[in-house]
Amino acid sequence: MLGVPEVVEHLPGIDSLGSEARIAPSVSVLRYGADTPAITLGNNCSLYDGVRLVIGNPAQHPDCGIRIGHRVIVNVGAYLSGEGGLTLEDDVLIGPGAFLLSAGHQIHGGHPCINHNPLTYGPIRVGQGAWIGAGAFVLQGVTIGQGAVIGAGSVVTRDIPPFAVAVGNPARVIHSRQGFDAPRQANRLARFLTRLRKTIA
């Protein structure tokens, strides 16, 4: 198939690769330190041209790693950071040029040069069947719910409920996918109860 990566049996830097995985030759892996198994791909995954997988040293952070489920498609030029932990559940779609960033730099109260400050970490989880649109950014510590959609170019700074459609910078939920309203209502109730508890405390 023209433009579709070939099936490969291994790729340097990936510790476990499922069957029928398609990985373009230009996919790159950056990892530091220990050789602890930290990057796994499920069956029938596709990583297209220019995808970059990045992890730190698993010995330095317990959540470090990239775990990709079955039938996940990561389109051209996407950047997947697993320093703080990244999980893509089955059937996730990652659009071209999307960035999933599970680590950053402390910016307050430290050294005046940002690159001398310690890293900050937060695991990212993208639920089954979710779609991250082209050029979107998902920041550390965020969970994207099952079947959710993140609009192209959005910047996701907080959790997105299952089956929600979120757009903008920062991303805001604009509605639920048609036919999938119930999970959002349950999430709205959970947020209300959380606010109520904080008010009472």
Coordinates of C-alpha atoms in Angstrom, one line a residue:
M1 CA 0.0 0.0 0.0
L2 CA 1.5 3.3 -1.1
G3 CA 2.5 5.5 1.8
V4 CA 1.7 2.9 4.5
P5 CA 4.7 1.8 6.6
E6 CA 6.0 -1.8 6.1
V7 CA 5.5 -4.4 8.8
V8 CA 8.6 -4.8 10.9
E9 CA 9.6 -7.3 13.5
H10 CA 11.8 -5.0 15.7
L11 CA 13.0 -1.4 16.0
P12 CA 16.0 -0.4 18.1
G13 CA 14.8 1.2 21.3
I14 CA 11.4 -0.5 21.4
D15 CA 11.4 -3.3 24.0
S16 CA 8.3 -5.2 22.9
L17 CA 6.6 -5.1 19.5
G18 CA 3.3 -6.8 18.8
S19 CA 2.5 -8.6 15.6
E20 CA 1.8 -6.8 12.3
A21 CA 3.3 -3.6 13.6
R22 CA 3.9 -1.1 10.8
I23 CA 6.7 1.4 11.5
A24 CA 8.2 3.9 9.0
P25 CA 12.0 3.9 8.6
S26 CA 12.1 7.5 9.8
V27 CA 10.6 6.8 13.2
S28 CA 13.1 7.6 15.9
V29 CA 13.5 6.6 19.6
L30 CA 15.4 8.8 22.1
R31 CA 16.0 7.2 25.5
Y32 CA 18.5 7.8 28.3
G33 CA 20.2 5.7 31.0
A34 CA 19.1 2.2 32.0
D35 CA 18.0 -0.5 29.6
T36 CA 14.9 -1.2 31.7
P37 CA 12.0 -2.2 29.4
A38 CA 10.0 1.0 28.9
I39 CA 8.5 1.1 25.4
T40 CA 5.9 -1.4 24.3
L41 CA 3.6 -1.5 21.2
G42 CA 0.6 -3.8 20.8
N43 CA -0.6 -5.7 17.7
N44 CA -1.4 -3.9 14.4
C45 CA 0.0 -0.5 15.4
S46 CA 1.1 2.0 12.8
L47 CA 3.8 4.6 13.4
Y48 CA 4.1 6.9 10.3
D49 CA 7.0 9.0 9.1
G50 CA 8.9 11.3 11.5
V51 CA 7.2 10.0 14.7
R52 CA 9.5 10.6 17.7
L53 CA 9.3 8.5 20.9
V54 CA 11.2 9.9 23.9
I55 CA 11.7 8.6 27.4
G56 CA 14.0 9.5 30.2
N57 CA 15.8 7.2 32.5
P58 CA 13.3 4.7 34.0
A59 CA 15.5 4.6 37.1
Q60 CA 14.8 8.3 37.8
H61 CA 11.0 8.2 37.6
P62 CA 8.7 5.3 38.3
D63 CA 6.1 6.1 35.6
C64 CA 8.7 6.5 32.8
G65 CA 7.7 4.6 29.7
I66 CA 5.5 4.6 26.6
R67 CA 2.8 1.9 26.5
I68 CA 0.8 1.7 23.2
G69 CA -2.1 -0.7 22.9
H70 CA -3.5 -2.6 19.9
R71 CA -4.5 -1.0 16.6
V72 CA -3.1 2.4 17.5
I73 CA -2.3 4.8 14.6
V74 CA 0.3 7.6 15.2
N75 CA 0.4 9.9 12.2
V76 CA 3.3 11.7 10.7
G77 CA 5.5 14.0 12.8
A78 CA 3.9 13.2 16.1
Y79 CA 6.0 13.5 19.3
L80 CA 5.3 11.1 22.1
S81 CA 7.0 11.9 25.5
G82 CA 7.1 9.1 28.0
E83 CA 9.4 10.7 30.6
G84 CA 6.5 11.0 33.0
G85 CA 4.6 8.0 31.6
L86 CA 2.4 7.8 28.5
T87 CA -0.3 5.2 27.8
L88 CA -2.3 5.0 24.6
E89 CA -5.1 2.5 25.0
D90 CA -6.4 0.3 22.1
D91 CA -7.7 2.0 18.9
V92 CA -6.4 5.5 19.7
L93 CA -5.7 7.8 16.7
I94 CA -2.9 10.4 17.0
G95 CA -3.1 13.1 14.3
P96 CA -0.1 14.5 12.4
G97 CA 2.1 16.8 14.3
A98 CA 0.5 16.2 17.7
F99 CA 2.6 16.5 20.8
L100 CA 2.0 14.5 24.0
L101 CA 4.3 15.9 26.7
S102 CA 4.5 14.0 30.0
A103 CA 7.4 16.1 31.4
G104 CA 8.4 19.8 31.6
H105 CA 10.6 22.1 33.6
Q106 CA 10.0 23.8 36.9
I107 CA 9.8 27.5 36.3
H108 CA 9.2 29.1 39.8
G109 CA 11.6 29.5 42.7
G110 CA 14.6 27.8 41.1
H111 CA 17.5 28.7 39.0
P112 CA 17.1 31.7 36.6
C113 CA 18.1 29.5 33.7
I114 CA 15.2 27.1 33.0
N115 CA 17.4 24.3 31.8
H116 CA 19.1 24.1 35.2
N117 CA 15.8 23.6 37.0
P118 CA 14.4 20.1 37.8
L119 CA 12.0 18.3 35.5
T120 CA 8.4 18.0 36.4
Y121 CA 6.4 14.9 35.5
G122 CA 2.8 13.8 35.0
P123 CA 1.5 10.7 33.3
I124 CA -0.7 11.0 30.3
R125 CA -3.4 8.5 29.5
V126 CA -5.4 8.5 26.3
G127 CA -8.5 6.3 26.6
Q128 CA -9.6 3.6 24.2
G129 CA -10.8 4.9 20.8
A130 CA -10.0 8.5 21.5
W131 CA -8.7 10.8 18.7
I132 CA -6.1 13.5 19.2
G133 CA -6.3 16.0 16.3
A134 CA -3.5 17.3 14.1
G135 CA -1.2 19.7 15.8
A136 CA -2.8 19.3 19.2
F137 CA -0.8 19.5 22.5
V138 CA -1.6 17.3 25.5
L139 CA 0.3 18.4 28.6
Q140 CA 1.6 16.4 31.5
G141 CA -0.8 14.8 34.0
V142 CA -3.8 14.8 31.6
T143 CA -6.2 12.0 31.1
I144 CA -8.3 11.9 27.8
G145 CA -11.4 9.8 28.3
Q146 CA -12.5 6.9 26.1
G147 CA -13.8 7.9 22.7
A148 CA -13.0 11.6 23.3
V149 CA -12.0 14.0 20.4
I150 CA -9.4 16.7 20.7
G151 CA -9.7 19.3 18.0
A152 CA -6.8 20.2 15.7
G153 CA -4.4 22.7 17.3
S154 CA -5.9 22.5 20.8
V155 CA -3.8 22.7 24.0
V156 CA -5.1 20.2 26.6
T157 CA -4.2 21.3 30.1
R158 CA -6.8 19.3 32.1
D159 CA -8.7 16.0 32.0
I160 CA -11.3 15.5 29.2
P161 CA -14.2 13.2 30.0
P162 CA -15.2 10.2 27.9
F163 CA -16.8 10.9 24.5
A164 CA -16.4 14.7 24.9
V165 CA -15.3 16.9 22.1
A166 CA -12.8 19.5 23.3
V167 CA -11.2 22.4 21.3
G168 CA -9.2 25.6 21.8
N169 CA -6.3 26.9 23.9
P170 CA -6.8 25.9 26.6
A171 CA -9.1 23.1 25.4
R172 CA -12.7 23.3 26.6
V173 CA -15.4 20.7 26.2
I174 CA -18.0 22.0 23.7
H175 CA -20.3 19.0 23.6
S176 CA -20.4 15.2 23.7
R177 CA -20.3 13.0 20.7
Q178 CA -23.9 12.3 19.5
G179 CA -25.2 9.1 21.0
F180 CA -22.7 9.2 23.9
D181 CA -24.2 11.8 26.3
A182 CA -24.5 9.7 29.5
P183 CA -20.8 9.5 30.4
R184 CA -20.5 13.3 30.2
Q185 CA -23.5 13.7 32.5
A186 CA -21.9 11.3 35.0
N187 CA -18.7 13.3 34.8
R188 CA -20.6 16.6 35.4
L189 CA -22.1 15.1 38.5
A190 CA -18.7 14.0 39.7
R191 CA -17.3 17.5 39.3
F192 CA -20.3 19.0 41.1
L193 CA -19.8 16.6 44.0
T194 CA -16.0 17.5 44.2
R195 CA -16.8 21.2 44.3
L196 CA -19.4 20.6 47.0
R197 CA -16.9 18.7 49.1
K198 CA -14.3 21.5 48.8
T199 CA -16.9 24.0 49.8
I200 CA -17.9 22.0 52.9
A201 CA -14.3 21.3 54.0

